[in-house]
mmCIF file of C-alpha atoms in Angstrom:
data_model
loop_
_atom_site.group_PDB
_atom_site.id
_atom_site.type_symbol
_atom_site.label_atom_id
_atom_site.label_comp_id
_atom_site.label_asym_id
_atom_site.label_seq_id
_atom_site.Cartn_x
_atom_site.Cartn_y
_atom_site.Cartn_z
ATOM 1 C CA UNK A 1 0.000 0.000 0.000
ATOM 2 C CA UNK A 2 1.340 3.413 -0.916
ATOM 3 C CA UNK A 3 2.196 5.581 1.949
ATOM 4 C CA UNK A 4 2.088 8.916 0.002
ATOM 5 C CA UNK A 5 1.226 11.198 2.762
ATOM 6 C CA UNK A 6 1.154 15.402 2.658
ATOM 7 C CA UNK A 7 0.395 17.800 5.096
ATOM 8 C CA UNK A 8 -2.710 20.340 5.239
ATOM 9 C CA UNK A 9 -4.295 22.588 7.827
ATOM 10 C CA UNK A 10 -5.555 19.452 9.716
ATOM 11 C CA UNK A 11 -2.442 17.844 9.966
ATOM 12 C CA UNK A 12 -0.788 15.175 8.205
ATOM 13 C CA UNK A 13 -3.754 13.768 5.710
ATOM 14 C CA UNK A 14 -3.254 10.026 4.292
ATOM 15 C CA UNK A 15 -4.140 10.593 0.584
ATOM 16 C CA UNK A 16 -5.698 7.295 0.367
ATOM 17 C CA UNK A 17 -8.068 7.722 2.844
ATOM 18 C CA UNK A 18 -11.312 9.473 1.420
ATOM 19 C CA UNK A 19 -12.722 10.318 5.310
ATOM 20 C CA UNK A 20 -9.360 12.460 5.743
ATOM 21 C CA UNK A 21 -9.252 13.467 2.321
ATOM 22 C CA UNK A 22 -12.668 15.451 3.057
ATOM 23 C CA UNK A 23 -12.043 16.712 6.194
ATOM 24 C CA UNK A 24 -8.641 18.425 4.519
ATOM 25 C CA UNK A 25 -10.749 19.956 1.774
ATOM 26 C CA UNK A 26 -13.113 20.925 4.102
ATOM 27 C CA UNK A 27 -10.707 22.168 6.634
ATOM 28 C CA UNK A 28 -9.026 24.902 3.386
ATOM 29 C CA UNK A 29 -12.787 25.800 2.239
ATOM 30 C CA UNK A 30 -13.764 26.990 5.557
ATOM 31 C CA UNK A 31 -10.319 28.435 5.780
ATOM 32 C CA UNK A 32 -11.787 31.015 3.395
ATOM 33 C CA UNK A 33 -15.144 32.520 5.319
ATOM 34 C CA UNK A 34 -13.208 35.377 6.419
ATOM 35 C CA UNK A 35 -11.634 36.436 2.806
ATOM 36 C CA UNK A 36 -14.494 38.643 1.752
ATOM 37 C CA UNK A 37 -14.311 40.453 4.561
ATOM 38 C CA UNK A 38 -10.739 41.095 4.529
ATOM 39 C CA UNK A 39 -11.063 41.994 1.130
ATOM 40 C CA UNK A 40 -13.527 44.694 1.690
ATOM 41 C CA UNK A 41 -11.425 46.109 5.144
ATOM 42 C CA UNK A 42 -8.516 46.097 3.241
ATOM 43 C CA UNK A 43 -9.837 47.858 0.132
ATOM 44 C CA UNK A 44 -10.925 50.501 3.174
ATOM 45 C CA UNK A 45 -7.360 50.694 4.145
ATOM 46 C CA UNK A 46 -5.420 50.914 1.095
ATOM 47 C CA UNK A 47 -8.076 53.732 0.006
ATOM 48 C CA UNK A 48 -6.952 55.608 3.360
ATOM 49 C CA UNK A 49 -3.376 54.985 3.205
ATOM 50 C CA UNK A 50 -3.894 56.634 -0.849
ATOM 51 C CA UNK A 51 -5.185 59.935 0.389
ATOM 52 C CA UNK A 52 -2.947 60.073 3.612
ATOM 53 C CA UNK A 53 -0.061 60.069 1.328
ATOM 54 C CA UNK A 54 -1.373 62.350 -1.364
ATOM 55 C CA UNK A 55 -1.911 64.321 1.769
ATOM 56 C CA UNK A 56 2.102 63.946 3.039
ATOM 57 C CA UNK A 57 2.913 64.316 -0.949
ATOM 58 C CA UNK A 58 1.293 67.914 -0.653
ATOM 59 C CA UNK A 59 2.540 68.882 2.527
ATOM 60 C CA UNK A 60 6.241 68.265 1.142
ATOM 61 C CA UNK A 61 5.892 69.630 -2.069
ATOM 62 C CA UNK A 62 4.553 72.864 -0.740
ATOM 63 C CA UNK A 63 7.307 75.226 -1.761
ATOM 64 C CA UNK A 64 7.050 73.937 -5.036
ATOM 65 C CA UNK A 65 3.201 74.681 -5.147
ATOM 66 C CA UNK A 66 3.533 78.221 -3.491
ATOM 67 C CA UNK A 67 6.438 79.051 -6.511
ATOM 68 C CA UNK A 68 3.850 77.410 -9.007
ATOM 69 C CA UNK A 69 6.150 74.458 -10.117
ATOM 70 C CA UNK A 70 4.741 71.597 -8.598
ATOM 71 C CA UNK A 71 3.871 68.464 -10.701
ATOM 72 C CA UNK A 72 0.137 67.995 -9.269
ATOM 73 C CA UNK A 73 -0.203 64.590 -11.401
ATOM 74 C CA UNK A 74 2.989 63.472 -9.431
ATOM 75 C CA UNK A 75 1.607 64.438 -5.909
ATOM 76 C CA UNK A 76 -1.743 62.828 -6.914
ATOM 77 C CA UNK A 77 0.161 59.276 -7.905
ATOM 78 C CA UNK A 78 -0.867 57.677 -4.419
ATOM 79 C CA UNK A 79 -4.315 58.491 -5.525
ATOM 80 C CA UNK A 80 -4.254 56.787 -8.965
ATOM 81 C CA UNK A 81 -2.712 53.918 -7.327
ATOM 82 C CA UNK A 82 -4.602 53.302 -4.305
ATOM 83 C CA UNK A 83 -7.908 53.209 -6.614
ATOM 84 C CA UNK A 84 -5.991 50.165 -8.560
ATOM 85 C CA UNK A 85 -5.930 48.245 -6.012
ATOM 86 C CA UNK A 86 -8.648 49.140 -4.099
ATOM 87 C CA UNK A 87 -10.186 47.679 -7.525
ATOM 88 C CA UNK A 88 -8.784 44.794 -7.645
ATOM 89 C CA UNK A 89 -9.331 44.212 -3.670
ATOM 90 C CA UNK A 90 -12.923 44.814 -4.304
ATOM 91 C CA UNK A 91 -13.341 42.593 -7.454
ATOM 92 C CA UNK A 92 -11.310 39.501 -5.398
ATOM 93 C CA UNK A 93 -13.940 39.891 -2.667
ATOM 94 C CA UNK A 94 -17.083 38.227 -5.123
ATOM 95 C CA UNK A 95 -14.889 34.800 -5.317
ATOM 96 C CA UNK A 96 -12.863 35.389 -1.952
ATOM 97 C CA UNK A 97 -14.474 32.973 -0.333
ATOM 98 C CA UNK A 98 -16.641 31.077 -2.769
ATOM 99 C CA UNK A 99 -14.991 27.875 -1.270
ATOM 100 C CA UNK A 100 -16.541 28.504 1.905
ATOM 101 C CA UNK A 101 -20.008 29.412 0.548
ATOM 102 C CA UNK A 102 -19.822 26.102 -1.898
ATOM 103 C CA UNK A 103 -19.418 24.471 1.340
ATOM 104 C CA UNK A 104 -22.052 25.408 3.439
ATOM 105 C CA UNK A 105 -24.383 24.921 0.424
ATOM 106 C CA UNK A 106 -22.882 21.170 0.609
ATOM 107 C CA UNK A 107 -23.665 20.756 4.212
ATOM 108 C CA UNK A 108 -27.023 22.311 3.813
ATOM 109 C CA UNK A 109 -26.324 25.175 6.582
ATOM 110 C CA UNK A 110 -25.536 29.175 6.893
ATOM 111 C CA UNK A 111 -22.426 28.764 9.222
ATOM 112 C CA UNK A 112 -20.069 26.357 10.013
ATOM 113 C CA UNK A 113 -18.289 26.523 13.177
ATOM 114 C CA UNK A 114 -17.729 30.269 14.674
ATOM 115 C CA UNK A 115 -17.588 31.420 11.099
ATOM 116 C CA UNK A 116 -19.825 34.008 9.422
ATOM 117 C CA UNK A 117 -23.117 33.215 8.229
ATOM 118 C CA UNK A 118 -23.035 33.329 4.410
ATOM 119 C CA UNK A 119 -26.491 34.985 4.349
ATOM 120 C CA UNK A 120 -26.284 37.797 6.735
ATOM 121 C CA UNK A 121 -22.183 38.389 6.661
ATOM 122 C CA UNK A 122 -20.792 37.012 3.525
ATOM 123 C CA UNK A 123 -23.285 37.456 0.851
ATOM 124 C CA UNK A 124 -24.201 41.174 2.217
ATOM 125 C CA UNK A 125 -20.514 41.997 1.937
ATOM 126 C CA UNK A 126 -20.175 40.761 -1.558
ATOM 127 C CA UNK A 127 -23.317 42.587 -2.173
ATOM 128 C CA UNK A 128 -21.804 46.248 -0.929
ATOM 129 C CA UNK A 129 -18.685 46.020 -3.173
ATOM 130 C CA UNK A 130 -21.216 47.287 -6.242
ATOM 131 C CA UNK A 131 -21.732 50.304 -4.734
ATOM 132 C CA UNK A 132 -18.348 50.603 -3.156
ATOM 133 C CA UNK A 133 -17.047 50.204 -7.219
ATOM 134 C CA UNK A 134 -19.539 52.980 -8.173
ATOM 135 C CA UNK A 135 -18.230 55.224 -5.126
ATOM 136 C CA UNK A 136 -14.948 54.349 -5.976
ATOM 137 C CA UNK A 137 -15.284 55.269 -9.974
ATOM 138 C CA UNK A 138 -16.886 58.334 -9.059
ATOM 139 C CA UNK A 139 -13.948 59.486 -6.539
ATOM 140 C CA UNK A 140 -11.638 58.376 -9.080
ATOM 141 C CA UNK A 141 -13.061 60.483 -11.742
ATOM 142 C CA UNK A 142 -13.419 63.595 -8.731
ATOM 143 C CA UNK A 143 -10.193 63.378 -7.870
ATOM 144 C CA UNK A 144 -8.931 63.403 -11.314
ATOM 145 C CA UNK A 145 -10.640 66.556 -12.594
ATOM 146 C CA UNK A 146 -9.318 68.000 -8.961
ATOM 147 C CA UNK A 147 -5.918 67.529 -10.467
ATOM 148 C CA UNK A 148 -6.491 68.406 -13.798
ATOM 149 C CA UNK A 149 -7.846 72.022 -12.576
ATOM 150 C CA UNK A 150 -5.059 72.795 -10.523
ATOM 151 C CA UNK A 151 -1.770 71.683 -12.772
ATOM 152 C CA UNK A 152 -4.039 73.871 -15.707
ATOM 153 C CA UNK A 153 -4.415 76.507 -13.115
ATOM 154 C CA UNK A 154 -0.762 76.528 -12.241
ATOM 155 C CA UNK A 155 0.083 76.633 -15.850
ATOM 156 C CA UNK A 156 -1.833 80.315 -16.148
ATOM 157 C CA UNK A 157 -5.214 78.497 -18.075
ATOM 158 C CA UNK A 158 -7.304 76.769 -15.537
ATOM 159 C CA UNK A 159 -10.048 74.362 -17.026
ATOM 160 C CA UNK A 160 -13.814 73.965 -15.286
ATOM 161 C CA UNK A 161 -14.540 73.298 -12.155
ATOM 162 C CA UNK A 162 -17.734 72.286 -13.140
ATOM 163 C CA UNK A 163 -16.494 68.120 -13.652
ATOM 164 C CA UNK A 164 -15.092 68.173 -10.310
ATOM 165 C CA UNK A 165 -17.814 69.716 -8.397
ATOM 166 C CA UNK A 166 -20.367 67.575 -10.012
ATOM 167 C CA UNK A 167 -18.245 64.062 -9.512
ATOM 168 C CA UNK A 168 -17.512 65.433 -6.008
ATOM 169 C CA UNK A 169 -21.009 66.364 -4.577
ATOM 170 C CA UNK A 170 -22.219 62.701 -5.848
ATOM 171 C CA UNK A 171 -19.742 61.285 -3.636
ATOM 172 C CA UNK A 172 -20.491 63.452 -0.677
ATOM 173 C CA UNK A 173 -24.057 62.659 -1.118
ATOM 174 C CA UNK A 174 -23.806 58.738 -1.484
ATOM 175 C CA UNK A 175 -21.915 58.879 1.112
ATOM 176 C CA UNK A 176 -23.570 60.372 3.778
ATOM 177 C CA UNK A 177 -27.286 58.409 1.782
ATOM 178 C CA UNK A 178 -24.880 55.413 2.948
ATOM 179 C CA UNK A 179 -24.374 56.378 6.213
ATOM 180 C CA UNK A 180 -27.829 57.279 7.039
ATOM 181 C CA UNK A 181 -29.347 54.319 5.331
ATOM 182 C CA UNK A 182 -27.296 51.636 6.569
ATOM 183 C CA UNK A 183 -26.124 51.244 10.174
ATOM 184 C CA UNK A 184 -22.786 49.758 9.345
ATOM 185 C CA UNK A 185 -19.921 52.010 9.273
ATOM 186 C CA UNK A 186 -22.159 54.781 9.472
ATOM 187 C CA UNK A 187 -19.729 57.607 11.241
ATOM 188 C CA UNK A 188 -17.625 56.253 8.567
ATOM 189 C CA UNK A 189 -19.920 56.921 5.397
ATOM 190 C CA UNK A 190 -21.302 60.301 7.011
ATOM 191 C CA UNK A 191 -18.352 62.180 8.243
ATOM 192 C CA UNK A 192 -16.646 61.593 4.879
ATOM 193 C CA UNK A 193 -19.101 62.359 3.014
ATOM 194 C CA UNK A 194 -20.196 65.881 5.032
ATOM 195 C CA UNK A 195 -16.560 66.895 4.921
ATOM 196 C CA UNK A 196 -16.342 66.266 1.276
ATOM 197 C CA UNK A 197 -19.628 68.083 0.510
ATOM 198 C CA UNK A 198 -18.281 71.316 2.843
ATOM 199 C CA UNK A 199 -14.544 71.202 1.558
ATOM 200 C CA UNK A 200 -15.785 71.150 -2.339
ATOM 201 C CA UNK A 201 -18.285 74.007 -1.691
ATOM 202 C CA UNK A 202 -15.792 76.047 0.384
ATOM 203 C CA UNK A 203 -12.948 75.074 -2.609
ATOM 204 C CA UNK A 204 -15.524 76.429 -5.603
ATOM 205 C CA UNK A 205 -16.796 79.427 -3.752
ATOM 206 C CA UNK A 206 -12.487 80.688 -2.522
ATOM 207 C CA UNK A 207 -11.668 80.453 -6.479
ATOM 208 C CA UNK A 208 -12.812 84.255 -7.134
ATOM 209 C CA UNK A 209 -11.133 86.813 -7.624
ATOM 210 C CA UNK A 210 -11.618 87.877 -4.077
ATOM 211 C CA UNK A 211 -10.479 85.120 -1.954
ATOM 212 C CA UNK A 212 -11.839 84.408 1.609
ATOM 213 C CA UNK A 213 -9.781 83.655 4.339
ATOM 214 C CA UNK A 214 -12.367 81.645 5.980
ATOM 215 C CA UNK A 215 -13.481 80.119 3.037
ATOM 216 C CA UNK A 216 -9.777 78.568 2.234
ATOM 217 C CA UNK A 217 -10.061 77.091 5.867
ATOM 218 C CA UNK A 218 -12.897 75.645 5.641
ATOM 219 C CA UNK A 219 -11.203 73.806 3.062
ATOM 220 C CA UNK A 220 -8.871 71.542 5.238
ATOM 221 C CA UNK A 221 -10.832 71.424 8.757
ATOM 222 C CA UNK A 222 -13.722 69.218 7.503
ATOM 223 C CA UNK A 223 -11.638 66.640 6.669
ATOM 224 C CA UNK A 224 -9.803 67.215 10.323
ATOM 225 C CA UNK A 225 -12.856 66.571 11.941
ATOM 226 C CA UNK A 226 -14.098 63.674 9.666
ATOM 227 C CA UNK A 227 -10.753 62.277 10.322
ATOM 228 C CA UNK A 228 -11.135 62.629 14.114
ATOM 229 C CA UNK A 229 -14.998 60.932 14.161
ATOM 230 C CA UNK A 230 -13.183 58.001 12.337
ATOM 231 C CA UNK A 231 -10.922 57.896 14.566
ATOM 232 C CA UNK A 232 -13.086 57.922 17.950
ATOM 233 C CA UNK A 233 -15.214 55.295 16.354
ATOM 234 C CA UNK A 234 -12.933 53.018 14.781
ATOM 235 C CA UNK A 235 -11.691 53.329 18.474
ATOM 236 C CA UNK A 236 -14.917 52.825 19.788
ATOM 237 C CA UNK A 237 -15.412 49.829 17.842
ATOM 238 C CA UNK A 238 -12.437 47.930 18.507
ATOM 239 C CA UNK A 239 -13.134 48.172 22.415
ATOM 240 C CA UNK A 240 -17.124 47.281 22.022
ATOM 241 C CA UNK A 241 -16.170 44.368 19.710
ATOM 242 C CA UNK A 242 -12.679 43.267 21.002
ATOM 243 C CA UNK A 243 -14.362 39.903 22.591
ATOM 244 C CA UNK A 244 -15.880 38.409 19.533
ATOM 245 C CA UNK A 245 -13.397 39.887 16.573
ATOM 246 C CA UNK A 246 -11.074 36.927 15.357
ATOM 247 C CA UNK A 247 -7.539 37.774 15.992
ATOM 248 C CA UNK A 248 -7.291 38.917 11.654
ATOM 249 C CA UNK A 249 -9.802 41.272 12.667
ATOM 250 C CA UNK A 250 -8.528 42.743 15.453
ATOM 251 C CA UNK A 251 -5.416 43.258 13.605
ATOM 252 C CA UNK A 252 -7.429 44.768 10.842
ATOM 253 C CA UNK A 253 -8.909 47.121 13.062
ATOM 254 C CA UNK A 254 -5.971 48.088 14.788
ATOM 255 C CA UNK A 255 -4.502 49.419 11.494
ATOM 256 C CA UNK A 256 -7.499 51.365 10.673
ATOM 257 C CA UNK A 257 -6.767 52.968 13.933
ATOM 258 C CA UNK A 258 -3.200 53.545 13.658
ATOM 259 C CA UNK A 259 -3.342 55.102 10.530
ATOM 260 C CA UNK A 260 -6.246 57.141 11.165
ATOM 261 C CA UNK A 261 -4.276 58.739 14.343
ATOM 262 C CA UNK A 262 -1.076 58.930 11.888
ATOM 263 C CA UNK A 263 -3.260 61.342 9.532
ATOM 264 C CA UNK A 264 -4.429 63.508 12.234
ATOM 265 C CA UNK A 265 -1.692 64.226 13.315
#
């Protein structure tokens, strides 16, 4: 008799023996309940970590801006490349964990173990990447036209506003219709999306001739106080929650909170 023999999460698995054999595969589907998620808080993160370095890329570059020779495309580059993968994150979440789903539907059950229910955690979070890939498209497109208007402005012909404001506001607002409509993330969706909405309008209304000293401020301190809700609740979250998060979680979580205290300060 062959003793081929190979190891898996369970252990060492004797190939020959179709009891084992199951239990392995089983053992790596249900490996994979968690993947969506992680998909979907990482997307969250890398989106973050984007704009807290176009943020830093700003901040160093600011001589250049003042003198009017800073390369806006280059200080945006986080931006473009944070919505990459953010795509990609958000497009591996419908298969993440397909295995997992494939084998409750085997075993005629929602959950298996202390793993998440594939009709109120798995399938829901699957569900909210299509309008996370329409927020994201639209902040990608927002973002772009923000650019575009300030390396044409620098160059002494600025192009409209009007692409930016429009692509803007419909982020602000789906943000904070997110917030309000679903109870998930909600200081998340609302605070980003009121301190978009306030910054754009402040932005459009300090480009005349006679510039506003309050307006320009009101430019940066939404976002300071959007980023310091996010902060208090991510907090807020991780101590309410800290019992029954998995330990990938956790970790998750404590990320989210480290970088959101990074980029307020």
């Amino acid at each position: 008799r062959s003793c081929n023999m190979r190891a898996s999460a369970v252990g060492l698995v004797d190939e020959e023996d179709p009891r084992e054999l199951r239990e392995a595969t089983a053992a790596r589907q249900e490996r994979t309940a968690f993947y969506t998620f992680l998909c979907c808080l990482s997307a969250r993160l890398v989106f973050l970590v984007a704009h807290g370095l176009t943020c830093f890329a700003a901040s160093v570059s600011f001589q250049d801006i003042e003198s009017g020779t800073a390369n806006w495309w280059l200080i945006f580059l986080p931006n473009w490349i944070g919505c990459a993968f953010c795509l990609v994150l958000l497009m591996l979440a419908w298969c993440a964990s397909c295995k997992y789903i494939k084998l409750c539907l085997s075993e005629r059950v929602v959950r298996i173990n202390d793993n998440p229910s594939i009709l109120t955690e798995v399938l829901p979070d699957i569900t909210t990447t299509f309008p996370g890939l329409i927020f994201l498209a639209l902040a990608f497109y927002s973002e772009f036209y923000l650019c575009d208007y300030l390396a044409t402005s620098q160059a002494g012909e600025p192009s409209s506003l009007i692409p930016y404001m429009v692509f803007s506001s419909c982020v602000a607002l789906l943000s904070i219709c997110q917030g309000t409509l679903f109870k998930d993330n909600s200081a998340l969706w609302i605070s980003l999306g009121a301190g978009l909405l306030v910054s754009s309008l402040s932005f459009a209304a300090s480009r005349g001739e006679q510039k506003s000293a309050f307006l320009q401020a009101l430019i940066v301190l939404p976002f300071v106080l959007a980023v310091a809700t996010l902060l208090t609740a991510s907090i807020h979250r991780l101590k309410h929650y800290a019992a029954v998060l998995r330990k990938e979680e956790q970790t998750f979580q404590k990320i989210e909170v480290a970088l959101l205290g990074v980029l307020f300060i």
